[in-house]
Amino acid sequence: MTGPLYILGSFSYGTSLVIAVVIGILFGFVLERAGFGDARNITNLFYFRDMRVLRVMFSALVTAMVGLIVLSWVGLFDYSVLLQYALVKTYLWPSIVGGLLFGVAFAVGGY
Amino acid sequence: MKEFEYAQGFWNSYTAGVALGLVLLLCFYLMGTGLGASGPMARAAAVTAHLVAPQAVESNGYFKSFYKPGKKHPFVNWMVFEVIGIFIGGVIAVLTARRFRPEVARGPRAGVGLRLILAFVGGIIGGIGTRFAMGCTSGQALSGGATMVVGSWVFMMVVFAAAFGVALIVRRQWL
């Protein structure tokens, strides 16, 4: 079936909330096992003591990116739906200001 | 490579990365949106403030979108349910890794007080940051990054630049 399923109307809002919890559980489990649940692991990156956070993050990015492209090649994913409805819009200055604040908080707060 | 004591049961970086990417991919395939975490925090803030000052929240330029007449409660929201799932998943992961223990994660030279104060300050600054950028490391960096959103990549680069810089100042907390 061609995705994204929810936007194309394959299931109801109620079902989507159940899916939310299931995806959340998977996400939480993997994040913890990736080490994103420990501030020491995250901040070790900023002192070049352990680059694990970057390795995890960018291999995740590449996996999802390639996956989406492959799915749309084989006709299982309609990228235009994503572009039209769901993609985060770019607001350059807010991204920069928000990024600065979040980056400061990343080192100060640890997450 | 040196094995860190807290890292017991962590997966290999690339295994974890690919697994994380597959969860994100599944989320895009099913829902058409990525994963997130900071939105529910804003909703929690709105609901808390609404208990004390409903009028002010409902007329506030940002919060009023959560309280439109006839709309469901702000917590009946996809991402709020997802974050509840994240908590459950995290608990399962830490329990099955036999690593569960209450502690305040910090560097060996930092006191608990300092760490908690800085965590609180960081939380406030980061929270404000996510509202400017419409997302955090999950919603912007991961989900926006994987769909090649320009703003998300800008956000990601600025985040790391700022974090590496400020880390020099808060070195005592972590090392």
XYZ file of N, CA and C in Angstrom:
858
model
N 0.835 -1.208 0.000
C 0.000 0.000 0.000
C 0.869 1.257 0.000
N 0.430 2.249 -0.736
C 1.230 3.465 -0.835
C 1.068 4.340 0.404
N 2.192 4.752 0.957
C 2.173 5.639 2.104
C 2.360 7.082 1.663
N 2.282 8.038 2.539
C 1.974 7.891 3.969
C 0.504 7.512 4.215
N 0.310 6.407 4.896
C -1.023 5.815 5.025
C -2.054 6.747 5.679
N -1.665 7.392 6.761
C -2.649 8.190 7.492
C -3.143 9.371 6.657
N -2.218 10.088 6.043
C -2.614 11.260 5.244
C -3.481 10.826 4.066
N -3.205 9.635 3.515
C -4.001 9.148 2.390
C -5.291 8.475 2.846
N -5.556 8.529 4.149
C -6.852 8.087 4.663
C -7.024 6.599 4.884
N -5.927 5.886 5.175
C -6.044 4.442 5.352
C -6.583 4.027 6.721
N -6.469 4.916 7.716
C -7.022 4.568 9.029
C -7.461 5.828 9.774
N -8.201 5.597 10.864
C -8.860 6.697 11.570
C -7.921 7.419 12.542
N -8.412 8.527 13.075
C -7.638 9.293 14.059
C -7.375 8.455 15.307
N -8.400 7.700 15.741
C -8.234 6.842 16.915
C -7.114 5.835 16.723
N -7.112 5.184 15.547
C -6.035 4.239 15.237
C -4.679 4.928 15.250
N -4.644 6.160 14.749
C -3.365 6.870 14.685
C -2.809 7.103 16.085
N -3.693 7.277 17.066
C -3.213 7.488 18.439
C -2.615 6.205 19.015
N -3.204 5.051 18.641
C -2.630 3.770 19.071
C -1.250 3.593 18.442
N -1.178 3.904 17.137
C 0.103 3.823 16.435
C 1.128 4.745 17.088
N 0.653 5.918 17.542
C 1.547 6.883 18.199
C 2.241 6.251 19.399
N 1.457 5.538 20.213
C 2.041 4.925 21.411
C 3.035 3.829 21.003
N 2.667 3.011 20.010
C 3.553 1.927 19.577
C 4.860 2.486 19.009
N 4.754 3.489 18.144
C 5.962 4.083 17.564
C 6.790 4.747 18.655
N 6.104 5.395 19.605
C 6.802 5.999 20.734
C 7.601 4.979 21.519
N 6.998 3.815 21.766
C 7.700 2.763 22.513
C 8.960 2.323 21.763
N 8.815 2.098 20.452
C 9.986 1.716 19.649
C 11.052 2.806 19.701
N 10.619 4.045 19.506
C 11.530 5.195 19.495
C 12.256 5.300 20.843
N 11.489 5.233 21.937
C 12.071 5.343 23.275
C 13.061 4.233 23.555
N 12.692 3.001 23.149
C 13.568 1.852 23.379
C 14.900 2.037 22.647
N 14.808 2.384 21.363
C 16.027 2.533 20.562
C 16.859 3.718 21.059
N 16.212 4.823 21.396
C 16.943 5.992 21.896
C 17.756 5.627 23.139
N 17.101 4.872 24.042
C 17.794 4.519 25.276
C 18.985 3.614 24.986
N 18.766 2.606 24.117
C 19.858 1.686 23.787
C 20.946 2.359 22.953
N 20.571 3.477 22.301
C 21.564 4.225 21.535
C 22.412 5.081 22.466
N 21.924 5.276 23.693
C 22.675 6.072 24.660
C 22.168 7.503 24.799
N 21.028 7.790 24.156
C 20.521 9.157 24.203
C 19.774 9.460 25.508
N 19.741 8.492 26.406
C 19.081 8.714 27.681
C 20.050 9.166 28.760
N 21.313 9.276 28.431
C 22.299 9.648 29.428
C 23.061 10.902 29.006
N 22.958 11.944 29.836
C 23.574 13.227 29.500
C 25.094 13.114 29.361
N 25.702 12.189 30.135
C 27.161 12.048 30.038
C 27.576 11.539 28.672
N 26.785 10.605 28.158
C 27.073 10.069 26.830
C 26.943 11.166 25.773
N 25.908 11.986 25.908
C 25.679 13.044 24.923
C 26.770 14.100 24.997
N 27.078 14.559 26.220
C 28.039 15.663 26.319
C 29.477 15.217 26.059
N 29.759 13.924 26.161
C 31.099 13.453 25.798
C 31.461 13.843 24.370
N 30.442 13.960 23.540
C 30.657 14.390 22.160
C 31.317 15.759 22.106
N 30.861 16.660 22.980
C 31.325 18.054 22.906
C 32.771 18.222 23.349
N 33.344 17.185 23.973
C 34.753 17.229 24.358
C 35.562 16.209 23.555
N 34.966 15.727 22.484
C 35.623 14.767 21.578
C 36.082 13.509 22.314
N 35.359 13.127 23.373
C 35.739 11.922 24.105
C 35.078 10.684 23.541
N 33.915 10.872 22.926
C 33.168 9.742 22.371
C 32.233 10.297 21.299
N 32.420 9.870 20.069
C 31.643 10.437 18.965
C 30.377 9.617 18.673
N 29.990 8.762 19.598
C 28.849 7.868 19.411
C 27.580 8.599 18.978
N 27.294 9.745 19.631
C 26.063 10.467 19.330
C 25.985 10.847 17.850
N 27.116 11.329 17.311
C 27.125 11.697 15.899
C 26.964 10.480 14.995
N 27.631 9.377 15.359
C 27.526 8.165 14.531
C 26.085 7.664 14.493
N 25.435 7.637 15.664
C 24.048 7.181 15.722
C 23.166 8.107 14.902
N 23.318 9.402 15.156
C 22.409 10.361 14.554
C 22.498 10.360 13.027
N 23.733 10.364 12.517
C 23.834 10.464 11.066
C 23.576 9.132 10.369
N 23.833 8.012 11.041
C 23.421 6.758 10.391
C 21.901 6.635 10.398
N 21.239 7.188 11.423
C 19.771 7.195 11.431
C 19.230 8.075 10.307
N 19.820 9.254 10.163
C 19.391 10.171 9.106
C 19.510 9.527 7.732
N 20.674 8.927 7.487
C 20.920 8.337 6.170
C 19.963 7.159 5.932
N 19.747 6.336 6.966
C 18.839 5.198 6.824
C 17.433 5.650 6.429
N 16.900 6.620 7.176
C 15.543 7.085 6.892
C 15.462 7.762 5.529
N 16.500 8.524 5.213
C 16.541 9.254 3.943
C 16.530 8.290 2.761
N 17.461 7.328 2.794
C 17.554 6.342 1.716
C 16.267 5.514 1.667
N 15.754 5.148 2.850
C 14.521 4.373 2.912
C 13.368 5.073 2.230
N 13.210 6.349 2.500
C 12.109 7.101 1.884
C 12.259 7.164 0.369
N 13.500 7.380 -0.072
C 13.730 7.477 -1.520
C 13.457 6.131 -2.194
N 13.952 5.044 -1.579
C 13.720 3.712 -2.152
C 12.223 3.384 -2.169
N 11.537 3.664 -1.065
C 10.091 3.406 -1.016
C 9.358 4.186 -2.102
N 9.764 5.415 -2.347
C 9.051 6.174 -3.372
C 9.414 5.686 -4.773
N 10.649 5.163 -4.949
C 11.022 4.563 -6.238
C 10.146 3.349 -6.565
N 9.974 2.492 -5.557
C 9.199 1.270 -5.822
C 7.700 1.523 -5.703
N 7.321 2.760 -5.507
C 5.901 3.117 -5.531
C 5.166 2.896 -4.224
N 5.913 2.703 -3.134
C 5.262 2.476 -1.847
C 5.121 3.751 -1.025
N 5.648 4.840 -1.552
C 5.568 6.080 -0.785
C 5.400 7.255 -1.745
N 4.416 8.093 -1.453
C 4.174 9.246 -2.316
C 4.804 10.489 -1.701
N 5.999 10.817 -2.193
C 6.733 11.929 -1.606
C 5.998 13.257 -1.786
N 5.205 13.365 -2.861
C 4.537 14.647 -3.121
C 3.526 14.967 -2.021
N 2.923 13.912 -1.438
C 2.002 14.123 -0.323
C 2.742 14.756 0.851
N 3.939 14.230 1.063
C 4.768 14.749 2.152
C 5.099 16.226 1.906
N 5.511 16.512 0.686
C 5.871 17.890 0.344
C 4.691 18.819 0.526
N 3.524 18.329 0.146
C 2.354 19.186 0.140
C 1.788 19.437 1.543
N 1.745 18.378 2.342
C 1.023 18.499 3.615
C 1.885 18.542 4.860
N 2.942 17.774 4.854
C 3.517 17.446 6.155
C 4.924 17.966 6.399
N 5.615 18.365 5.349
C 7.012 18.710 5.539
C 7.152 19.974 6.389
N 8.142 19.974 7.270
C 8.406 21.156 8.082
C 8.802 22.302 7.143
N 8.210 23.453 7.357
C 8.569 24.600 6.512
C 9.873 25.219 7.005
N 10.587 25.846 6.061
C 11.833 26.495 6.449
C 11.603 27.967 6.753
N 11.951 28.337 7.988
C 12.034 29.755 8.354
C 13.454 29.957 8.843
N 14.266 30.607 8.006
C 15.703 30.591 8.242
C 16.126 31.225 9.566
N 15.694 32.471 9.803
C 16.165 33.154 11.025
C 15.659 32.488 12.290
N 14.377 32.130 12.364
C 13.948 31.389 13.560
C 14.738 30.103 13.769
N 15.103 29.415 12.684
C 15.909 28.201 12.815
C 17.272 28.513 13.420
N 17.852 29.637 12.995
C 19.179 30.017 13.504
C 19.092 30.418 14.975
N 18.109 31.271 15.298
C 17.952 31.720 16.691
C 17.622 30.519 17.587
N 16.662 29.713 17.144
C 16.283 28.532 17.914
C 17.444 27.565 18.066
N 18.212 27.409 17.012
C 19.369 26.511 17.038
C 20.419 26.982 18.026
N 20.666 28.306 18.056
C 21.628 28.861 19.007
C 21.180 28.576 20.440
N 19.915 28.893 20.732
C 19.399 28.669 22.086
C 19.456 27.184 22.437
N 19.009 26.349 21.498
C 18.969 24.913 21.776
C 20.378 24.336 21.941
N 21.304 24.845 21.140
C 22.689 24.388 21.239
C 23.305 24.734 22.584
N 23.049 25.973 23.052
C 23.516 26.390 24.375
C 22.939 25.446 25.428
N 21.633 25.175 25.316
C 20.955 24.316 26.287
C 21.468 22.881 26.230
N 21.867 22.445 25.047
C 22.393 21.098 24.836
C 23.618 20.868 25.733
N 24.527 21.854 25.731
C 25.747 21.731 26.531
C 25.478 22.020 28.007
N 24.620 23.006 28.291
C 24.361 23.393 29.682
C 23.491 22.349 30.382
N 22.427 21.953 29.716
C 21.479 21.025 30.333
C 21.815 19.559 30.103
N 22.505 19.280 29.026
C 22.944 17.914 28.778
C 22.062 17.092 27.849
N 20.944 17.656 27.393
C 20.087 16.903 26.474
C 19.699 17.733 25.259
N 38.853 1.120 22.273
C 38.238 2.333 22.811
C 37.813 2.129 24.257
N 37.899 3.188 25.006
C 37.529 3.136 26.427
C 36.032 2.867 26.576
N 35.714 1.931 27.471
C 34.304 1.628 27.715
C 33.820 2.465 28.899
N 32.754 3.238 28.691
C 32.244 4.043 29.786
C 31.295 3.208 30.647
N 31.346 3.454 31.933
C 30.599 2.628 32.887
C 29.081 2.699 32.665
N 28.601 3.900 32.321
C 27.156 4.067 32.127
C 26.673 3.411 30.837
N 27.606 2.997 29.965
C 27.236 2.542 28.627
C 26.898 1.056 28.548
N 26.730 0.421 29.709
C 26.426 -1.011 29.740
C 25.135 -1.313 28.973
N 25.236 -2.204 28.007
C 24.045 -2.567 27.252
C 23.725 -1.651 26.087
N 24.514 -0.608 25.891
C 24.292 0.235 24.704
C 24.580 -0.600 23.457
N 23.809 -0.341 22.417
C 24.063 -1.040 21.161
C 25.260 -0.413 20.452
N 25.794 -1.170 19.513
C 26.785 -0.610 18.601
C 26.185 0.640 17.935
N 27.001 1.694 17.772
C 26.485 2.975 17.264
C 25.714 2.834 15.961
N 26.283 2.053 15.043
C 25.656 1.971 13.720
C 24.390 1.112 13.755
N 24.406 0.068 14.574
C 23.183 -0.727 14.753
C 22.071 0.167 15.300
N 22.407 0.924 16.341
C 21.418 1.817 16.949
C 20.946 2.859 15.939
N 21.889 3.379 15.161
C 21.536 4.405 14.174
C 20.589 3.869 13.123
N 20.899 2.681 12.593
C 20.030 2.092 11.571
C 18.649 1.778 12.173
N 18.629 1.250 13.405
C 17.350 0.956 14.063
C 16.530 2.234 14.235
N 17.190 3.296 14.662
C 16.521 4.582 14.837
C 15.970 5.090 13.500
N 16.789 4.940 12.465
C 16.363 5.361 11.131
C 15.156 4.574 10.644
N 15.118 3.272 10.965
C 13.991 2.440 10.534
C 12.706 2.825 11.276
N 12.821 3.166 12.559
C 11.649 3.629 13.302
C 11.115 4.923 12.675
N 12.048 5.813 12.346
C 11.666 7.081 11.715
C 10.998 6.832 10.359
N 11.574 5.898 9.591
C 11.019 5.554 8.288
C 9.614 4.983 8.426
N 9.442 4.081 9.397
C 8.126 3.493 9.663
C 7.116 4.592 9.998
N 7.565 5.542 10.794
C 6.693 6.647 11.202
C 6.270 7.476 9.984
N 7.215 7.768 9.115
C 6.888 8.517 7.897
C 5.931 7.719 7.018
N 6.187 6.412 6.899
C 5.351 5.587 6.031
C 3.918 5.521 6.560
N 3.768 5.347 7.875
C 2.432 5.227 8.449
C 1.732 6.571 8.549
N 2.435 7.561 9.074
C 1.770 8.801 9.461
C 1.998 9.967 8.503
N 3.126 9.951 7.787
C 3.435 11.093 6.926
C 4.082 12.235 7.670
N 4.336 12.031 8.973
C 5.109 13.020 9.719
C 6.228 12.296 10.450
N 7.188 13.074 10.903
C 8.305 12.475 11.606
C 8.035 12.361 13.095
N 9.102 12.043 13.820
C 9.006 11.916 15.272
C 9.253 13.281 15.907
N 8.758 13.447 17.120
C 8.980 14.714 17.801
C 8.969 14.549 19.293
N 9.295 15.615 19.987
C 9.301 15.548 21.447
C 8.968 16.875 22.115
N 9.263 17.988 21.460
C 9.123 19.269 22.164
C 7.704 19.831 22.126
N 6.933 19.496 21.096
C 5.562 19.992 21.012
C 4.728 19.687 22.254
N 4.739 18.417 22.722
C 3.979 18.082 23.922
C 4.398 18.887 25.150
N 5.669 19.324 25.199
C 6.109 20.160 26.317
C 5.368 21.493 26.283
N 5.237 22.063 25.079
C 4.494 23.314 24.939
C 3.039 23.107 25.329
N 2.480 21.957 24.955
C 1.087 21.656 25.315
C 0.948 21.506 26.828
N 1.930 20.836 27.443
C 1.887 20.679 28.901
C 1.948 22.047 29.579
N 2.765 22.944 29.023
C 2.856 24.299 29.575
C 1.512 25.004 29.441
N 0.888 24.853 28.282
C -0.404 25.504 28.044
C -1.457 24.984 29.016
N -1.505 23.667 29.194
C -2.515 23.079 30.077
C -2.278 23.517 31.526
N -1.013 23.531 31.939
C -0.691 23.962 33.312
C -1.104 25.418 33.529
N -0.717 26.282 32.587
C -1.062 27.697 32.722
C -2.573 27.890 32.673
N -3.246 27.034 31.903
C -4.699 27.144 31.750
C -5.422 26.872 33.060
N -4.820 26.059 33.935
C -5.420 25.775 35.242
C -5.515 27.053 36.077
N -4.494 27.905 35.949
C -4.416 29.106 36.771
C -5.080 30.295 36.088
N -4.797 30.460 34.800
C -5.284 31.647 34.104
C -5.855 31.279 32.736
N -7.058 30.688 32.714
C -7.636 30.241 31.437
C -7.806 31.371 30.416
N -8.221 32.527 30.900
C -8.436 33.653 29.980
C -7.147 34.027 29.249
N -6.094 34.181 30.026
C -4.817 34.614 29.456
C -4.312 33.607 28.420
N -4.482 32.300 28.701
C -4.001 31.279 27.770
C -4.820 31.292 26.484
N -6.152 31.417 26.655
C -7.003 31.348 25.467
C -6.870 32.569 24.570
N -6.351 33.677 25.109
C -6.167 34.859 24.254
C -4.702 35.020 23.843
N -3.826 34.158 24.372
C -2.411 34.245 24.023
C -2.195 33.833 22.563
N -1.407 34.634 21.865
C -1.209 34.428 20.433
C -0.717 33.041 20.084
N 0.128 32.462 20.921
C 0.670 31.142 20.621
C -0.217 30.030 21.162
N -0.625 30.141 22.426
C -1.338 29.048 23.088
C -2.779 28.890 22.630
N -3.374 29.954 22.077
C -4.807 29.863 21.796
C -5.140 28.821 20.731
N -4.155 28.470 19.910
C -4.436 27.454 18.882
C -4.727 26.090 19.521
N -4.250 25.873 20.756
C -4.537 24.611 21.447
C -5.952 24.597 22.027
N -6.548 25.792 22.149
C -7.822 25.895 22.876
C -8.937 26.465 22.026
N -8.910 26.206 20.734
C -10.007 26.691 19.885
C -11.315 26.034 20.317
N -12.433 26.796 20.267
C -13.719 26.221 20.664
C -14.046 24.971 19.847
N -14.590 23.965 20.519
C -14.964 22.738 19.826
C -13.814 21.798 19.565
N -12.607 22.222 19.935
C -11.440 21.362 19.710
C -11.248 20.396 20.866
N -10.596 19.293 20.584
C -10.311 18.313 21.630
C -9.325 18.896 22.635
N -9.240 18.260 23.787
C -8.270 18.677 24.803
C -6.850 18.689 24.203
N -6.014 19.663 24.601
C -4.667 19.762 24.019
C -3.845 18.476 24.140
N -4.185 17.618 25.090
C -3.422 16.381 25.242
C -3.899 15.273 24.302
N -5.060 15.446 23.687
C -5.500 14.466 22.683
C -4.834 14.855 21.363
N -3.601 14.405 21.230
C -2.737 14.866 20.149
C -1.770 13.745 19.823
N -1.464 13.573 18.538
C -0.620 12.457 18.124
C 0.701 12.429 18.879
N 1.349 13.596 18.921
C 2.695 13.614 19.485
C 2.704 13.427 21.004
N 1.623 13.861 21.666
C 1.526 13.626 23.111
C 1.492 12.119 23.379
N 0.709 11.389 22.589
C 0.639 9.927 22.745
C 1.982 9.281 22.419
N 2.655 9.830 21.413
C 3.959 9.287 21.022
C 4.964 9.456 22.167
N 4.914 10.628 22.826
C 5.849 10.883 23.926
C 5.568 9.960 25.118
N 4.295 9.656 25.358
C 3.961 8.670 26.399
C 4.611 7.330 26.047
N 4.533 6.969 24.774
C 5.179 5.742 24.294
C 6.682 5.782 24.492
N 7.301 6.927 24.214
C 8.755 7.070 24.386
C 9.147 6.755 25.823
N 8.346 7.278 26.765
C 8.634 7.021 28.180
C 8.567 5.520 28.477
N 7.496 4.878 28.001
C 7.343 3.440 28.243
C 8.506 2.661 27.627
N 8.824 2.992 26.369
C 9.914 2.309 25.667
C 11.246 2.489 26.372
N 11.494 3.715 26.852
C 12.742 3.991 27.558
C 12.853 3.172 28.831
N 11.730 3.088 29.557
C 11.725 2.310 30.806
C 11.999 0.833 30.509
N 11.334 0.302 29.481
C 11.570 -1.109 29.113
C 13.046 -1.332 28.780
N 13.615 -0.400 28.001
C 15.009 -0.561 27.565
C 15.969 -0.550 28.745
N 15.744 0.378 29.677
C 16.684 0.503 30.786
C 16.525 -0.675 31.758
N 15.293 -1.160 31.910
C 15.072 -2.311 32.802
C 15.680 -3.575 32.212
N 15.464 -3.802 30.915
C 15.971 -5.025 30.304
C 17.487 -4.989 30.156
N 18.083 -3.799 30.197
C 19.548 -3.720 30.161
C 20.125 -3.866 31.570
N 19.256 -4.025 32.560
C 19.652 -4.119 33.984
C 20.529 -2.939 34.376
N 20.076 -1.753 34.011
C 20.867 -0.556 34.287
C 20.036 0.446 35.080
N 18.864 0.013 35.534
C 17.956 0.941 36.203
C 18.464 1.323 37.585
N 18.735 2.595 37.793
C 19.035 3.082 39.150
C 18.828 4.598 39.177
N 18.286 5.116 40.292
C 18.115 6.574 40.392
C 19.477 7.231 40.560
N 19.744 8.250 39.767
C 21.006 8.974 39.902
C 20.874 10.316 39.194
N 21.778 11.221 39.495
C 21.856 12.480 38.761
C 23.111 12.401 37.907
N 22.910 12.157 36.597
C 24.045 11.947 35.702
C 24.860 13.229 35.583
N 26.145 13.165 35.916
C 27.012 14.336 35.858
C 28.462 13.885 35.826
N 29.350 14.838 35.592
C 30.774 14.527 35.587
C 31.263 14.262 37.001
N 32.437 13.625 37.135
C 32.941 13.218 38.454
C 33.233 14.393 39.398
N 33.466 15.600 38.835
C 33.835 16.724 39.701
C 32.657 17.629 40.037
N 31.495 17.359 39.423
C 30.356 18.262 39.597
C 29.455 17.791 40.732
N 28.944 18.758 41.505
C 28.005 18.425 42.571
C 26.598 18.269 42.017
N 25.757 17.598 42.818
C 24.374 17.385 42.389
C 23.651 18.723 42.232
N 23.893 19.651 43.178
C 23.237 20.963 43.138
C 23.539 21.710 41.849
N 24.824 21.793 41.522
C 25.243 22.487 40.299
C 24.581 21.866 39.073
N 24.610 20.540 39.041
C 24.049 19.824 37.889
C 22.557 20.105 37.746
N 21.833 20.080 38.859
C 20.382 20.294 38.784
C 20.059 21.728 38.380
N 20.822 22.695 38.913
C 20.582 24.094 38.538
C 20.824 24.279 37.041
N 21.958 23.737 36.560
C 22.272 23.894 35.138
C 21.266 23.142 34.258
N 20.782 22.003 34.740
C 19.775 21.273 33.973
C 18.503 22.104 33.843
N 18.131 22.766 34.943
C 16.930 23.599 34.943
C 17.100 24.792 33.996
N 18.242 25.466 34.115
C 18.521 26.612 33.244
C 18.549 26.164 31.784
N 19.230 25.038 31.533
C 19.298 24.504 30.169
C 17.917 24.169 29.642
N 17.086 23.611 30.502
C 15.727 23.263 30.090
C 14.940 24.481 29.641
N 15.078 25.581 30.390
C 14.355 26.805 30.031
C 14.850 27.354 28.688
N 16.186 27.459 28.566
C 16.757 28.008 27.322
C 16.379 27.110 26.138
N 16.519 25.805 26.319
C 16.218 24.871 25.236
C 14.753 24.913 24.848
N 13.881 25.013 25.854
C 12.451 25.086 25.582
C 12.103 26.289 24.721
N 12.698 27.431 25.063
C 12.457 28.642 24.264
C 12.992 28.424 22.844
N 14.177 27.817 22.769
C 14.781 27.553 21.465
C 13.886 26.709 20.560
N 13.249 25.677 21.151
C 12.415 24.804 20.320
C 11.205 25.544 19.767
N 10.728 26.565 20.478
C 9.565 27.295 19.955
C 9.968 28.222 18.816
N 11.178 28.744 18.863
C 11.670 29.535 17.720
C 11.810 28.620 16.506
N 12.422 27.456 16.724
C 12.784 26.592 15.596
C 11.660 25.626 15.222
N 10.572 25.623 15.976
C 9.476 24.667 15.751
C 9.953 23.222 15.858
N 10.779 22.946 16.824
C 11.197 21.568 16.989
C 12.536 21.462 17.701
N 12.876 20.212 18.025
C 14.126 19.981 18.751
C 14.984 19.024 17.940
N 15.820 18.271 18.618
C 16.670 17.322 17.901
C 15.844 16.216 17.231
N 14.656 15.903 17.762
C 13.823 14.882 17.125
C 13.060 15.446 15.937
N 12.272 16.477 16.203
C 11.382 17.001 15.175
C 12.104 17.720 14.055
N 13.108 18.511 14.415
C 13.823 19.255 13.384
C 15.012 18.471 12.841
N 15.983 18.174 13.718
C 17.225 17.580 13.235
C 16.985 16.211 12.595
N 16.291 15.315 13.293
C 16.099 13.960 12.757
C 15.063 13.926 11.629
N 13.831 14.348 11.943
C 12.752 14.211 10.967
C 12.909 15.174 9.796
N 13.217 16.439 10.111
C 13.444 17.413 9.042
C 14.711 17.079 8.279
N 15.731 16.622 9.011
C 16.996 16.281 8.371
C 16.843 15.151 7.369
N 16.066 14.127 7.745
C 15.897 12.968 6.871
C 15.080 13.306 5.627
N 14.265 14.362 5.703
C 13.490 14.754 4.526
C 14.137 15.946 3.819
N 15.378 16.205 4.225
C 16.202 17.238 3.588
C 15.572 18.615 3.586
N 15.013 18.979 4.714
C 14.485 20.330 4.883
C 15.655 21.268 5.189
N 15.774 22.330 4.396
C 16.915 23.247 4.544
C 16.979 23.820 5.965
N 15.843 24.293 6.464
C 15.810 24.892 7.799
C 16.274 23.934 8.875
N 15.959 22.641 8.710
C 16.352 21.647 9.701
C 17.864 21.450 9.712
N 18.451 21.441 8.514
C 19.908 21.281 8.438
C 20.607 22.505 8.997
N 20.063 23.687 8.746
C 20.619 24.907 9.342
C 20.543 24.804 10.864
N 19.354 24.417 11.355
C 19.148 24.259 12.792
C 20.203 23.321 13.389
N 20.378 22.157 12.734
C 21.298 21.143 13.230
C 22.727 21.677 13.335
N 23.176 22.348 12.284
C 24.546 22.861 12.267
C 24.737 23.921 13.348
N 23.735 24.827 13.493
C 23.839 25.883 14.508
C 23.830 25.271 15.904
N 22.980 24.248 16.099
C 22.921 23.577 17.404
C 24.298 23.036 17.786
N 24.922 22.283 16.870
C 26.209 21.685 17.218
C 27.285 22.749 17.405
N 27.262 23.784 16.554
C 28.250 24.859 16.700
C 28.123 25.504 18.076
N 26.902 25.850 18.465
C 26.685 26.499 19.761
C 27.060 25.563 20.900
N 26.688 24.291 20.779
C 26.937 23.343 21.866
C 28.437 23.118 22.077
N 29.173 22.942 20.969
C 30.618 22.741 21.113
C 31.271 23.968 21.736
N 30.783 25.172 21.388
C 31.333 26.402 21.954
C 31.045 26.511 23.439
N 29.779 26.388 23.805
C 29.373 26.581 25.199
C 29.915 25.463 26.092
N 30.149 24.291 25.511
C 30.682 23.170 26.297
C 31.996 23.538 26.983
N 32.771 24.459 26.363
C 34.037 24.876 26.964
C 33.800 25.579 28.299
N 32.672 26.300 28.387
C 32.372 27.056 29.607
C 31.872 26.135 30.721
N 31.085 25.124 30.352
C 30.489 24.261 31.381
C 31.266 22.944 31.561
N 32.524 22.982 31.175
C 33.393 21.805 31.221
C 33.375 21.112 32.593
N 33.365 21.921 33.663
C 33.433 21.389 35.030
C 32.242 20.480 35.357
N 31.126 20.756 34.653
C 29.941 19.951 34.941
C 30.066 18.512 34.430
N 30.856 18.343 33.360
C 30.838 17.054 32.659
C 32.125 16.250 32.765
N 33.261 16.934 32.924
C 34.537 16.189 32.905
C 35.183 16.131 34.300
